[in-house]
């Protein structure tokens, strides 16, 4: 039995970036800390359950990192990721969706905080029902990554 050589040579993984290059490429989009991610999650759920589920894989710790995440490891600050295919799927679910106006989202968040202690338990809004302040940056990041056929990774901290 004779085997044929693969059509393309298998290349070993190499990290082309030196430590000096890390600052130049270490850019990202801030989508906020825990309350802000819950706002985005709830906002996405009102538009598409699939978009919300993909967001949870990215930013809510719903999947194990593929490179052996353990707290305290160098990669311990990463909470989730989307593959290029998942990013494309998320972008298609978000097509045509407009982010809430920043000033309206900020006013809604402040009103939520003020009324949290004043309202009765039965009439309180859930934190997921507050318009997200960082939705525009999130939408832009997803659309750009999908256009470039990239995945996304989310870090915390």
PDB file of C-alpha atoms in Angstrom:
ATOM      1  CA  UNK A   1       0.000   0.000   0.000  1.00  0.00           C
ATOM      2  CA  UNK A   2       1.432   3.317  -1.026  1.00  0.00           C
ATOM      3  CA  UNK A   3       0.397   6.663   0.433  1.00  0.00           C
ATOM      4  CA  UNK A   4       0.499   9.928  -1.401  1.00  0.00           C
ATOM      5  CA  UNK A   5       2.040  13.055  -0.021  1.00  0.00           C
ATOM      6  CA  UNK A   6      -0.479  15.671   1.095  1.00  0.00           C
ATOM      7  CA  UNK A   7      -1.333  18.278  -1.534  1.00  0.00           C
ATOM      8  CA  UNK A   8      -0.120  21.069   0.718  1.00  0.00           C
ATOM      9  CA  UNK A   9       2.675  20.737   3.244  1.00  0.00           C
ATOM     10  CA  UNK A  10       1.561  20.839   6.850  1.00  0.00           C
ATOM     11  CA  UNK A  11       3.161  23.848   8.457  1.00  0.00           C
ATOM     12  CA  UNK A  12       3.995  23.911  12.139  1.00  0.00           C
ATOM     13  CA  UNK A  13       2.346  26.600  14.237  1.00  0.00           C
ATOM     14  CA  UNK A  14       4.603  29.591  14.651  1.00  0.00           C
ATOM     15  CA  UNK A  15       3.958  32.756  16.532  1.00  0.00           C
ATOM     16  CA  UNK A  16       5.142  35.492  14.223  1.00  0.00           C
ATOM     17  CA  UNK A  17       4.745  38.174  16.876  1.00  0.00           C
ATOM     18  CA  UNK A  18       7.565  38.991  19.209  1.00  0.00           C
ATOM     19  CA  UNK A  19       6.888  40.318  22.703  1.00  0.00           C
ATOM     20  CA  UNK A  20       7.611  43.823  21.385  1.00  0.00           C
ATOM     21  CA  UNK A  21       4.699  43.548  18.940  1.00  0.00           C
ATOM     22  CA  UNK A  22       2.087  42.647  21.547  1.00  0.00           C
ATOM     23  CA  UNK A  23       1.226  46.210  22.524  1.00  0.00           C
ATOM     24  CA  UNK A  24       0.705  47.191  18.897  1.00  0.00           C
ATOM     25  CA  UNK A  25      -1.777  44.375  18.282  1.00  0.00           C
ATOM     26  CA  UNK A  26      -3.410  44.210  21.705  1.00  0.00           C
ATOM     27  CA  UNK A  27      -6.472  46.258  20.813  1.00  0.00           C
ATOM     28  CA  UNK A  28     -10.035  45.498  21.574  1.00  0.00           C
ATOM     29  CA  UNK A  29     -13.477  46.833  22.242  1.00  0.00           C
ATOM     30  CA  UNK A  30     -14.796  47.507  25.714  1.00  0.00           C
ATOM     31  CA  UNK A  31     -18.278  46.091  26.236  1.00  0.00           C
ATOM     32  CA  UNK A  32     -18.317  46.765  29.968  1.00  0.00           C
ATOM     33  CA  UNK A  33     -18.221  44.696  33.114  1.00  0.00           C
ATOM     34  CA  UNK A  34     -20.880  42.330  34.473  1.00  0.00           C
ATOM     35  CA  UNK A  35     -23.943  44.605  34.569  1.00  0.00           C
ATOM     36  CA  UNK A  36     -23.167  45.915  31.071  1.00  0.00           C
ATOM     37  CA  UNK A  37     -22.784  42.420  29.631  1.00  0.00           C
ATOM     38  CA  UNK A  38     -26.174  41.515  31.107  1.00  0.00           C
ATOM     39  CA  UNK A  39     -27.673  44.559  29.375  1.00  0.00           C
ATOM     40  CA  UNK A  40     -26.242  43.416  26.020  1.00  0.00           C
ATOM     41  CA  UNK A  41     -27.380  39.844  26.660  1.00  0.00           C
ATOM     42  CA  UNK A  42     -30.957  40.927  27.393  1.00  0.00           C
ATOM     43  CA  UNK A  43     -31.031  43.319  24.441  1.00  0.00           C
ATOM     44  CA  UNK A  44     -29.829  40.568  22.100  1.00  0.00           C
ATOM     45  CA  UNK A  45     -32.417  38.142  23.518  1.00  0.00           C
ATOM     46  CA  UNK A  46     -35.188  40.569  22.581  1.00  0.00           C
ATOM     47  CA  UNK A  47     -34.004  40.412  18.952  1.00  0.00           C
ATOM     48  CA  UNK A  48     -32.681  36.866  18.502  1.00  0.00           C
ATOM     49  CA  UNK A  49     -32.295  33.975  20.919  1.00  0.00           C
ATOM     50  CA  UNK A  50     -29.492  32.584  18.725  1.00  0.00           C
ATOM     51  CA  UNK A  51     -27.615  35.910  18.953  1.00  0.00           C
ATOM     52  CA  UNK A  52     -27.986  35.847  22.738  1.00  0.00           C
ATOM     53  CA  UNK A  53     -26.683  32.268  22.913  1.00  0.00           C
ATOM     54  CA  UNK A  54     -23.653  33.124  20.765  1.00  0.00           C
ATOM     55  CA  UNK A  55     -22.985  36.180  22.935  1.00  0.00           C
ATOM     56  CA  UNK A  56     -23.052  33.921  26.005  1.00  0.00           C
ATOM     57  CA  UNK A  57     -20.377  31.709  24.419  1.00  0.00           C
ATOM     58  CA  UNK A  58     -18.277  34.817  23.807  1.00  0.00           C
ATOM     59  CA  UNK A  59     -18.698  36.899  26.949  1.00  0.00           C
ATOM     60  CA  UNK A  60     -20.480  34.932  29.670  1.00  0.00           C
ATOM     61  CA  UNK A  61     -18.134  32.018  30.355  1.00  0.00           C
ATOM     62  CA  UNK A  62     -20.375  29.387  28.739  1.00  0.00           C
ATOM     63  CA  UNK A  63     -17.557  27.407  27.119  1.00  0.00           C
ATOM     64  CA  UNK A  64     -14.180  26.033  28.112  1.00  0.00           C
ATOM     65  CA  UNK A  65     -11.228  27.739  26.479  1.00  0.00           C
ATOM     66  CA  UNK A  66      -9.467  25.413  24.020  1.00  0.00           C
ATOM     67  CA  UNK A  67      -5.975  26.053  25.312  1.00  0.00           C
ATOM     68  CA  UNK A  68      -6.437  24.775  28.851  1.00  0.00           C
ATOM     69  CA  UNK A  69      -7.724  27.808  30.742  1.00  0.00           C
ATOM     70  CA  UNK A  70      -7.011  27.633  34.439  1.00  0.00           C
ATOM     71  CA  UNK A  71      -7.334  30.602  36.787  1.00  0.00           C
ATOM     72  CA  UNK A  72      -3.910  32.144  37.273  1.00  0.00           C
ATOM     73  CA  UNK A  73      -2.596  30.932  33.924  1.00  0.00           C
ATOM     74  CA  UNK A  74      -1.366  33.548  31.465  1.00  0.00           C
ATOM     75  CA  UNK A  75      -4.602  33.054  29.530  1.00  0.00           C
ATOM     76  CA  UNK A  76      -6.710  33.102  32.678  1.00  0.00           C
ATOM     77  CA  UNK A  77      -8.279  36.441  31.829  1.00  0.00           C
ATOM     78  CA  UNK A  78     -10.091  35.086  28.755  1.00  0.00           C
ATOM     79  CA  UNK A  79     -13.704  34.123  29.316  1.00  0.00           C
ATOM     80  CA  UNK A  80     -14.965  32.998  25.918  1.00  0.00           C
ATOM     81  CA  UNK A  81     -14.583  33.004  22.177  1.00  0.00           C
ATOM     82  CA  UNK A  82     -16.411  32.581  18.888  1.00  0.00           C
ATOM     83  CA  UNK A  83     -15.011  30.766  15.878  1.00  0.00           C
ATOM     84  CA  UNK A  84     -15.065  32.571  12.516  1.00  0.00           C
ATOM     85  CA  UNK A  85     -18.168  30.549  11.559  1.00  0.00           C
ATOM     86  CA  UNK A  86     -19.928  31.495  14.806  1.00  0.00           C
ATOM     87  CA  UNK A  87     -18.932  35.142  14.359  1.00  0.00           C
ATOM     88  CA  UNK A  88     -20.414  35.090  10.858  1.00  0.00           C
ATOM     89  CA  UNK A  89     -23.601  33.514  12.212  1.00  0.00           C
ATOM     90  CA  UNK A  90     -23.851  36.171  14.921  1.00  0.00           C
ATOM     91  CA  UNK A  91     -23.298  38.956  12.385  1.00  0.00           C
ATOM     92  CA  UNK A  92     -26.088  37.579  10.185  1.00  0.00           C
ATOM     93  CA  UNK A  93     -28.464  37.552  13.191  1.00  0.00           C
ATOM     94  CA  UNK A  94     -27.532  41.177  13.937  1.00  0.00           C
ATOM     95  CA  UNK A  95     -27.976  42.401  10.360  1.00  0.00           C
ATOM     96  CA  UNK A  96     -29.970  45.628  10.324  1.00  0.00           C
ATOM     97  CA  UNK A  97     -30.027  45.893  14.119  1.00  0.00           C
ATOM     98  CA  UNK A  98     -29.319  49.384  15.433  1.00  0.00           C
ATOM     99  CA  UNK A  99     -27.756  50.047  18.822  1.00  0.00           C
ATOM    100  CA  UNK A 100     -29.696  52.222  21.251  1.00  0.00           C
ATOM    101  CA  UNK A 101     -28.588  55.852  21.354  1.00  0.00           C
ATOM    102  CA  UNK A 102     -25.813  56.266  23.934  1.00  0.00           C
ATOM    103  CA  UNK A 103     -27.511  59.104  25.846  1.00  0.00           C
ATOM    104  CA  UNK A 104     -30.807  57.182  25.990  1.00  0.00           C
ATOM    105  CA  UNK A 105     -29.077  54.021  27.238  1.00  0.00           C
ATOM    106  CA  UNK A 106     -27.184  55.996  29.905  1.00  0.00           C
ATOM    107  CA  UNK A 107     -30.389  57.720  31.056  1.00  0.00           C
ATOM    108  CA  UNK A 108     -32.214  54.381  31.187  1.00  0.00           C
ATOM    109  CA  UNK A 109     -29.406  52.830  33.247  1.00  0.00           C
ATOM    110  CA  UNK A 110     -29.443  55.729  35.725  1.00  0.00           C
ATOM    111  CA  UNK A 111     -33.237  55.497  36.013  1.00  0.00           C
ATOM    112  CA  UNK A 112     -32.932  51.747  36.622  1.00  0.00           C
ATOM    113  CA  UNK A 113     -30.471  52.352  39.454  1.00  0.00           C
ATOM    114  CA  UNK A 114     -32.660  55.076  41.029  1.00  0.00           C
ATOM    115  CA  UNK A 115     -35.865  53.047  40.875  1.00  0.00           C
ATOM    116  CA  UNK A 116     -34.338  49.803  42.050  1.00  0.00           C
ATOM    117  CA  UNK A 117     -34.795  50.677  45.710  1.00  0.00           C
ATOM    118  CA  UNK A 118     -38.066  52.599  45.270  1.00  0.00           C
ATOM    119  CA  UNK A 119     -40.263  50.129  43.378  1.00  0.00           C
ATOM    120  CA  UNK A 120     -42.069  47.149  44.833  1.00  0.00           C
ATOM    121  CA  UNK A 121     -40.626  43.705  44.259  1.00  0.00           C
ATOM    122  CA  UNK A 122     -43.347  42.852  41.716  1.00  0.00           C
ATOM    123  CA  UNK A 123     -42.786  45.867  39.474  1.00  0.00           C
ATOM    124  CA  UNK A 124     -38.988  45.925  39.325  1.00  0.00           C
ATOM    125  CA  UNK A 125     -37.387  45.646  35.940  1.00  0.00           C
ATOM    126  CA  UNK A 126     -34.733  43.012  35.486  1.00  0.00           C
ATOM    127  CA  UNK A 127     -31.196  44.160  34.762  1.00  0.00           C
ATOM    128  CA  UNK A 128     -31.413  42.360  31.394  1.00  0.00           C
ATOM    129  CA  UNK A 129     -34.177  44.802  30.388  1.00  0.00           C
ATOM    130  CA  UNK A 130     -31.971  47.899  30.527  1.00  0.00           C
ATOM    131  CA  UNK A 131     -30.712  49.239  27.187  1.00  0.00           C
ATOM    132  CA  UNK A 132     -26.997  48.491  26.706  1.00  0.00           C
ATOM    133  CA  UNK A 133     -24.549  51.387  26.672  1.00  0.00           C
ATOM    134  CA  UNK A 134     -21.835  49.477  24.771  1.00  0.00           C
ATOM    135  CA  UNK A 135     -24.044  47.898  22.078  1.00  0.00           C
ATOM    136  CA  UNK A 136     -22.665  50.055  19.254  1.00  0.00           C
ATOM    137  CA  UNK A 137     -19.068  49.032  19.884  1.00  0.00           C
ATOM    138  CA  UNK A 138     -20.139  45.388  20.161  1.00  0.00           C
ATOM    139  CA  UNK A 139     -22.063  45.502  16.869  1.00  0.00           C
ATOM    140  CA  UNK A 140     -19.119  47.153  15.103  1.00  0.00           C
ATOM    141  CA  UNK A 141     -16.661  44.556  16.417  1.00  0.00           C
ATOM    142  CA  UNK A 142     -18.853  41.645  15.308  1.00  0.00           C
ATOM    143  CA  UNK A 143     -19.444  43.120  11.850  1.00  0.00           C
ATOM    144  CA  UNK A 144     -15.765  43.896  11.260  1.00  0.00           C
ATOM    145  CA  UNK A 145     -14.658  40.450  12.443  1.00  0.00           C
ATOM    146  CA  UNK A 146     -17.256  38.760  10.222  1.00  0.00           C
ATOM    147  CA  UNK A 147     -16.200  40.814   7.178  1.00  0.00           C
ATOM    148  CA  UNK A 148     -12.598  39.748   7.731  1.00  0.00           C
ATOM    149  CA  UNK A 149     -13.640  36.129   8.484  1.00  0.00           C
ATOM    150  CA  UNK A 150     -12.171  36.280  11.980  1.00  0.00           C
ATOM    151  CA  UNK A 151     -13.274  34.813  15.264  1.00  0.00           C
ATOM    152  CA  UNK A 152     -13.623  36.793  18.464  1.00  0.00           C
ATOM    153  CA  UNK A 153     -12.157  36.280  21.917  1.00  0.00           C
ATOM    154  CA  UNK A 154     -13.318  38.013  25.088  1.00  0.00           C
ATOM    155  CA  UNK A 155     -11.118  38.888  28.025  1.00  0.00           C
ATOM    156  CA  UNK A 156     -12.156  40.085  31.445  1.00  0.00           C
ATOM    157  CA  UNK A 157     -10.388  42.537  33.637  1.00  0.00           C
TER     158      UNK A 157
END
